[in-house]
Tab-separated table of C-alpha atoms in Angstrom:
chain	number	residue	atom	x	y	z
A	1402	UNK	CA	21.627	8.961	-12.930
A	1403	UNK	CA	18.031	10.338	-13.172
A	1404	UNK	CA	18.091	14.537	-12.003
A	1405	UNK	CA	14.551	15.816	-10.791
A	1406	UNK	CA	14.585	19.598	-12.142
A	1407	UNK	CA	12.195	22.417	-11.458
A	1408	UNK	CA	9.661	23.846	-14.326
A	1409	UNK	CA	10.150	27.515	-15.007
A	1410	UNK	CA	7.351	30.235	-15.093
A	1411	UNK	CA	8.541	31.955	-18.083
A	1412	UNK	CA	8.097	29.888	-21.353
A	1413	UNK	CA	8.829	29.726	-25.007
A	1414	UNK	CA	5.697	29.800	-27.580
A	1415	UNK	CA	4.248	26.528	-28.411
A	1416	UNK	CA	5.252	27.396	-31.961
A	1417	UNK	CA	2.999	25.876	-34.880
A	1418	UNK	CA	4.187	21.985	-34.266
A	1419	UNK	CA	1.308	19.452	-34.006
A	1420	UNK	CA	-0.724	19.361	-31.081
A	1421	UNK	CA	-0.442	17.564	-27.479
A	1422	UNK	CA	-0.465	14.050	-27.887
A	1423	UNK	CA	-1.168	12.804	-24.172
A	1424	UNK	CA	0.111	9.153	-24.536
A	1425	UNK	CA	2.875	9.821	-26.346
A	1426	UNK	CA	4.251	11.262	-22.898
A	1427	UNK	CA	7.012	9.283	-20.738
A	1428	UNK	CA	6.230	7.694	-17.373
A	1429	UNK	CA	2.406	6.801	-18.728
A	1430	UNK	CA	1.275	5.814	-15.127
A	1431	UNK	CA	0.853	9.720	-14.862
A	1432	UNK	CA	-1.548	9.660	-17.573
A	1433	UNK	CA	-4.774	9.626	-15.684
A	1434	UNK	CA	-3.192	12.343	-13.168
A	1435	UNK	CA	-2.384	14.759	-16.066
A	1436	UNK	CA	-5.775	14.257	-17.603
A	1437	UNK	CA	-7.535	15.645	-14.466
A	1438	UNK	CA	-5.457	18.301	-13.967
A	1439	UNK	CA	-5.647	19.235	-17.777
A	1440	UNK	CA	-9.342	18.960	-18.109
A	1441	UNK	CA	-9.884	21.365	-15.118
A	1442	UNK	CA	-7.494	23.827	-16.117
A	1443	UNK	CA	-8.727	23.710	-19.747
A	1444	UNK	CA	-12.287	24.196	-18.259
A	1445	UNK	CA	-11.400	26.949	-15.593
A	1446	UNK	CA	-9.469	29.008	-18.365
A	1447	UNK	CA	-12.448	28.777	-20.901
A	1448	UNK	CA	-14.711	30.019	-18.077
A	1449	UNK	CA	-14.830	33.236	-16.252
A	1450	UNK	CA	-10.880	34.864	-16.907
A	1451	UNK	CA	-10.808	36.898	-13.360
A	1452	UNK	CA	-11.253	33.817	-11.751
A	1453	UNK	CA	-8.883	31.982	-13.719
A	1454	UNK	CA	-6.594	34.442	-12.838
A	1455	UNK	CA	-6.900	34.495	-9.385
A	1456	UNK	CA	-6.840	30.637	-9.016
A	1457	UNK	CA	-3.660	30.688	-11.456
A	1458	UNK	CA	-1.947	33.681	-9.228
A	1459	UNK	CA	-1.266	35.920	-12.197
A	1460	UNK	CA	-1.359	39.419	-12.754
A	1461	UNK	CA	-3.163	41.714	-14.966
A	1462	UNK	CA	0.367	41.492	-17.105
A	1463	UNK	CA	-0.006	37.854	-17.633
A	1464	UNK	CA	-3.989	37.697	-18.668
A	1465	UNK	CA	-3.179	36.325	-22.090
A	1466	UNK	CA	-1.607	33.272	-20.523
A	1467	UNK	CA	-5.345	31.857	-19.071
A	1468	UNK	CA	-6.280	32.033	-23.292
A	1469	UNK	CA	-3.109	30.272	-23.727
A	1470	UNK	CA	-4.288	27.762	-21.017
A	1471	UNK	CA	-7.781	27.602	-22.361
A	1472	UNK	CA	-6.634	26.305	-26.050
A	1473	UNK	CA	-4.098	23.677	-24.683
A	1474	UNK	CA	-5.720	20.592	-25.938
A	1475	UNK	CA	-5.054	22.105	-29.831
A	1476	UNK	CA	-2.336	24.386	-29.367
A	1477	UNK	CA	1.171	23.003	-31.102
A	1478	UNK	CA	3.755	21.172	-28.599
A	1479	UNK	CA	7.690	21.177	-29.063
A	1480	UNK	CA	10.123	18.978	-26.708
A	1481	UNK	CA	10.136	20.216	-22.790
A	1482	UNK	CA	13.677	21.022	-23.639
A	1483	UNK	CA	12.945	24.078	-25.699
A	1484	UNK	CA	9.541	25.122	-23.941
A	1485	UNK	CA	11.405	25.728	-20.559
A	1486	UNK	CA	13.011	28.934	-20.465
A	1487	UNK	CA	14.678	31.080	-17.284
A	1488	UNK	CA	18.184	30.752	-15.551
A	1489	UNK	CA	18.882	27.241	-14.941
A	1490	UNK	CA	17.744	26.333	-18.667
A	1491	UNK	CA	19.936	29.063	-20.023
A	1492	UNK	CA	22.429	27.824	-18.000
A	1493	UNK	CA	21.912	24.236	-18.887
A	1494	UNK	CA	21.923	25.197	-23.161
A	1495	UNK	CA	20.661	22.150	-24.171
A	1496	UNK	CA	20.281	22.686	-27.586
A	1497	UNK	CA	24.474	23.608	-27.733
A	1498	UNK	CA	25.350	20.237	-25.498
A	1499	UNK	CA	26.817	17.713	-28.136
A	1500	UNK	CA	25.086	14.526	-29.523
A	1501	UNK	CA	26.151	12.180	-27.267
A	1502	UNK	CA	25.155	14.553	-24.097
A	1503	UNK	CA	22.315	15.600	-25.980
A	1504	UNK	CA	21.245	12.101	-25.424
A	1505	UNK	CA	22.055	11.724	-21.750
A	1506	UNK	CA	20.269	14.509	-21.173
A	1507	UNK	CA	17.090	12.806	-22.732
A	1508	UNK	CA	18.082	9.550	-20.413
A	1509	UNK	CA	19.008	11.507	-17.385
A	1510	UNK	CA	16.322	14.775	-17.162
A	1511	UNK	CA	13.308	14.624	-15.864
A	1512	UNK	CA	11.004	18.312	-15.338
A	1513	UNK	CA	8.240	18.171	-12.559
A	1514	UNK	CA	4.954	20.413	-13.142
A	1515	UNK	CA	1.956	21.426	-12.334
A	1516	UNK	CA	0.271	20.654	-15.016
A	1517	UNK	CA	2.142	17.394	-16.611
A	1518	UNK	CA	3.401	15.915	-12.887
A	1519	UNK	CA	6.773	15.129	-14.679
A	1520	UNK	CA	7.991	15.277	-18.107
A	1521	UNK	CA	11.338	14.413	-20.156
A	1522	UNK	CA	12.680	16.892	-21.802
A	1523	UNK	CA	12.262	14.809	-25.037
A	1524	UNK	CA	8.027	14.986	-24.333
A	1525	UNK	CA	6.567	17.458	-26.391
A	1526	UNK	CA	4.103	19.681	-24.684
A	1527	UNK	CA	2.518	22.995	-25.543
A	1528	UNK	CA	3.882	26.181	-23.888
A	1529	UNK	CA	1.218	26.683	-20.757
A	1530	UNK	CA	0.899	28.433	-17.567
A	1531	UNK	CA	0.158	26.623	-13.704
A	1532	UNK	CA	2.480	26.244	-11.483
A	1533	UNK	CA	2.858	23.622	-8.566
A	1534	UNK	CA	1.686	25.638	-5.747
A	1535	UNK	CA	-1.836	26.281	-7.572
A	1536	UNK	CA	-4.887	25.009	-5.941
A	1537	UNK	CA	-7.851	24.405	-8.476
A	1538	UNK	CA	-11.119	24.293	-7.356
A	1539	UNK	CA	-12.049	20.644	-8.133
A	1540	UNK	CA	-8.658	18.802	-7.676
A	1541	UNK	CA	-7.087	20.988	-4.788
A	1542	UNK	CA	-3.313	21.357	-4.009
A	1543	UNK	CA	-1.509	20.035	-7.167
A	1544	UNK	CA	1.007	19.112	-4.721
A	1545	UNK	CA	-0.634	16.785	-2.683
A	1546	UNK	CA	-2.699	15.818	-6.004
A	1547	UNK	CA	0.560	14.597	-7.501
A	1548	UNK	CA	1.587	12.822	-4.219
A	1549	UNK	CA	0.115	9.492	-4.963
A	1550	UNK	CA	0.577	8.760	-8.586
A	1551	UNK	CA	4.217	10.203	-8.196
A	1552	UNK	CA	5.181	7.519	-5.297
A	1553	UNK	CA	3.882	4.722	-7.339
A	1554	UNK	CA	5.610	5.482	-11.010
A	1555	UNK	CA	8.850	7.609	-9.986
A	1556	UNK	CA	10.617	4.572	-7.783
A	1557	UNK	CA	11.080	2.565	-11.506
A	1558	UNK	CA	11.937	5.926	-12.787
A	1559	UNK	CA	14.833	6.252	-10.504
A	1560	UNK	CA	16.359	2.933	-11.265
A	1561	UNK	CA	19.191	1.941	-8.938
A	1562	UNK	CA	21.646	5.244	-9.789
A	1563	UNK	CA	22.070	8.073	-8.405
A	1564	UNK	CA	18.988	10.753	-7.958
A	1565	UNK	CA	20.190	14.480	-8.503
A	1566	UNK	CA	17.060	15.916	-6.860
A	1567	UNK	CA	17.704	20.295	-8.134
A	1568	UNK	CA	13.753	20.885	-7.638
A	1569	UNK	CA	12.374	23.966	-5.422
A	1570	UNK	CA	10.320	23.086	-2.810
A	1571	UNK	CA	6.725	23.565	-4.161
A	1572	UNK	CA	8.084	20.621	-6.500
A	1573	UNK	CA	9.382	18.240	-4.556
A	1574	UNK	CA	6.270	18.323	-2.324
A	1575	UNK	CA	4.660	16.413	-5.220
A	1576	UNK	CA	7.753	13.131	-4.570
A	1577	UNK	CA	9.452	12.471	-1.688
A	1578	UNK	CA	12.352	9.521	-2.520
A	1579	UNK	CA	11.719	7.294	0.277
A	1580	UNK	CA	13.452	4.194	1.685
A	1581	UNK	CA	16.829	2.883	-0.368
A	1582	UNK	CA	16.432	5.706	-3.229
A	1583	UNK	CA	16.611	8.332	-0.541
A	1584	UNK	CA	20.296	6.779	0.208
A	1585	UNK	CA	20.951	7.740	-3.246
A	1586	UNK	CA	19.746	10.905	-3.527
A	1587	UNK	CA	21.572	14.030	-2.992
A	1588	UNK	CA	20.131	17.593	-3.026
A	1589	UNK	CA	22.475	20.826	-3.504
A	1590	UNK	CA	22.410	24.028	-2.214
A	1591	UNK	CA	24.531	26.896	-4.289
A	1592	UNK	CA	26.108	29.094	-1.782
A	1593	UNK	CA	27.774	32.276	-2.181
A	1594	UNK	CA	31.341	31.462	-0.701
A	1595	UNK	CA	31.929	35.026	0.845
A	1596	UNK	CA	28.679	35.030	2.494
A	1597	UNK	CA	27.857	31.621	3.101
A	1598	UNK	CA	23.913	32.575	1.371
A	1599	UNK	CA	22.324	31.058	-1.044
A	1600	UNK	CA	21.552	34.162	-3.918
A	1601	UNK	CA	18.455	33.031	-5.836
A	1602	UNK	CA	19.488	34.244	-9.492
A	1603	UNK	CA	23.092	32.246	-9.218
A	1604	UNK	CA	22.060	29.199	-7.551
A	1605	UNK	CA	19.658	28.283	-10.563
A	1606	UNK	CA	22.285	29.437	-12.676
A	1607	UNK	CA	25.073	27.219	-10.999
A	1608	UNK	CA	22.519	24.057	-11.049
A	1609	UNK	CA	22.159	24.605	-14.727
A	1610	UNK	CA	25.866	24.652	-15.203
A	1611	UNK	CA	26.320	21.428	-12.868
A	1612	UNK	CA	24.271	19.510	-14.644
A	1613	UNK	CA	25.649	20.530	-17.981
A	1614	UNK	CA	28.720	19.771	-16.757
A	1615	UNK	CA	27.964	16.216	-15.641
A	1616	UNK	CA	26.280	16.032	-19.575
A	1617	UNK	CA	29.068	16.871	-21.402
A	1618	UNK	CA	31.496	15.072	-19.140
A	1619	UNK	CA	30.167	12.115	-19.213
A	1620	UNK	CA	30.299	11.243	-15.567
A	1621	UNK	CA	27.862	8.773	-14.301
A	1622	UNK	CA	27.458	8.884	-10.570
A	1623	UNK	CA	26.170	6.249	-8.940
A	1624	UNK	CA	25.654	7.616	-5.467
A	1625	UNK	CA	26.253	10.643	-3.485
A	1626	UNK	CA	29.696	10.004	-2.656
A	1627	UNK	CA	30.606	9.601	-6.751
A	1628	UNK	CA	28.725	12.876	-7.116
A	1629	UNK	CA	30.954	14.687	-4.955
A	1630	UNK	CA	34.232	12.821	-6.498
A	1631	UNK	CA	32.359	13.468	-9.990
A	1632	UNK	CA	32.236	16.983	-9.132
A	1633	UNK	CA	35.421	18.218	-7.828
A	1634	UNK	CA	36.692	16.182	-10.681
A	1635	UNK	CA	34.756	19.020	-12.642
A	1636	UNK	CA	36.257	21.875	-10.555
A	1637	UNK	CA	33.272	22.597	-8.571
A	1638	UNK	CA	33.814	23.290	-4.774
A	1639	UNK	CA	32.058	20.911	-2.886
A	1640	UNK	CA	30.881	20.844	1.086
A	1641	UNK	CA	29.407	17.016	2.051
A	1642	UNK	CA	28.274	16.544	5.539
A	1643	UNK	CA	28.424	13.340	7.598
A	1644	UNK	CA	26.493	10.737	5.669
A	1645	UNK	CA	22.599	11.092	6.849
A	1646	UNK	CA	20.655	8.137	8.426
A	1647	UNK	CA	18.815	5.480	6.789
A	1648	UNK	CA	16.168	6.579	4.580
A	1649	UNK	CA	17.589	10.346	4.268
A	1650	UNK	CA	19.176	11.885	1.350
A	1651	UNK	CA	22.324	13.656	1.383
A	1652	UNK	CA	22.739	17.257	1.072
A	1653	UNK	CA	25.605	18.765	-1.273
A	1654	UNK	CA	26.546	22.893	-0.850
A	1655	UNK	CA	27.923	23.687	-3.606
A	1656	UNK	CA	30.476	27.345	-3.126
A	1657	UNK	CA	30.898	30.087	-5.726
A	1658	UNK	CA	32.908	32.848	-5.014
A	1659	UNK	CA	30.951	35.025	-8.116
A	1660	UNK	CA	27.517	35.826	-8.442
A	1661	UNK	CA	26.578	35.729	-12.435
């Protein structure tokens, strides 16, 4: 099972661990991507801040991330897993899953970025700021600069399991699964059961806890159908549709009657 997880904006501190090492990171057919899109933001950051700031959509709040940005290259790195903060990581609590999920998760997880294109959560990285949707003045859309490199390294990434795809959209305009791994992806949508909407806060929160779930369980889902078996098994309420056509994933909803 390989699940495709969003980044989130909010971050821990890089911390005083040794630098970035680019090739120590997974899937190294991304390396010449992440190199481009590091160089420029490096560059743009060092450079006039306004700017950087207005390329990087952040506020007057966040200035001190584009220094943050600007000393990537020497600031320390610590594993994915304990640079990405927010809802769905809380929810997630890697560092309380056991060993044994503790090490499914390092199989199973993969983050998508901006910056890195996608990471393990095992990769260490520095803490950093730039999200998918940012378009830099050299490279463009991240998202369609991801596009290509993505569709030729994430197929062998996906193996022949399942793919849990949880990303947003900005992120998974940067991989589409095409062809046979689209028949074994599923996507999920978290609605609230009274309403039938989807409530942004909860539905990361319930993704975090799904996938945790699946960790510490143990379950190993080879396909869409499994998923839903492997999740009522868990006690999760679970709406399938008819099984798409060729080439299409399969979307999950997911009902919770609470919002928290």
């Amino acid at each position: 099972m390989l699940v495709l997880l969003p980044p989130s904006e909010g971050k821990a501190s890089s911390g005083r661990g040794a630098p970035l090492k680019p090739e120590s990171l997974s899937l190294p057919g991304l390396a010449g991507a992440r190199e481009a899109v590091l160089a420029e933001l490096v560059e743009l950051c060092s450079g006039d801040e306004d700017k950087a700031r207005e390329v990087l959509g952040l506020s007057e709040g966040l200035r001190g991330e584009v220094a943050k940005n600007a000393g990537l290259r020497t600031a320390g790195a610590r594993p994915a897993g304990e640079i990405y903060t927010g809802v769905l990581y809380d929810a997630l609590g890697l560092a309380t899953l056991d060993p044994a999920a503790k090490r499914r998760a390092a199989r199973s997880l993969l983050v998508f970025s901006g910056l890195w294109g996608a990471v393990r959560v095992t990769d260490r990285i520095p803490s950093y700021r730039c999200s998918m949707g940012v378009r830099l003045p050299g490279l463009g859309a991240l998202g369609t600069h991801w596009r290509t490199p993505m569709a030729a390294v994430l197929p062998e990434a996906a193996g022949d399991g399942l793919v849990l795809d949880l990303r947003s959209a900005a992120y998974a305009a940067a991989w589409k699964p095409k062809g046979e791994v689209a028949e074994r992806t599923a996507t999920v949508r978290v609605l609230h059961a009274p309403t039938r909407k989807v409530v942004s806060h909860f539905n990361k929160a319930t993704k975090g806890r799904i996938v945790r779930s699946l960790l510490a369980d143990g379950a190993a889902p080879r396909s869409p159908a499994d998923l839903v078996e492997a999740l009522r098994d868990l006690g999760y309420v679970v709406e399938a549709g008819a099984p798409t056509k060729a080439g299409q994933a399969r979307a999950l909803d997911v009902l919770v009657d609470e919002i928290h």
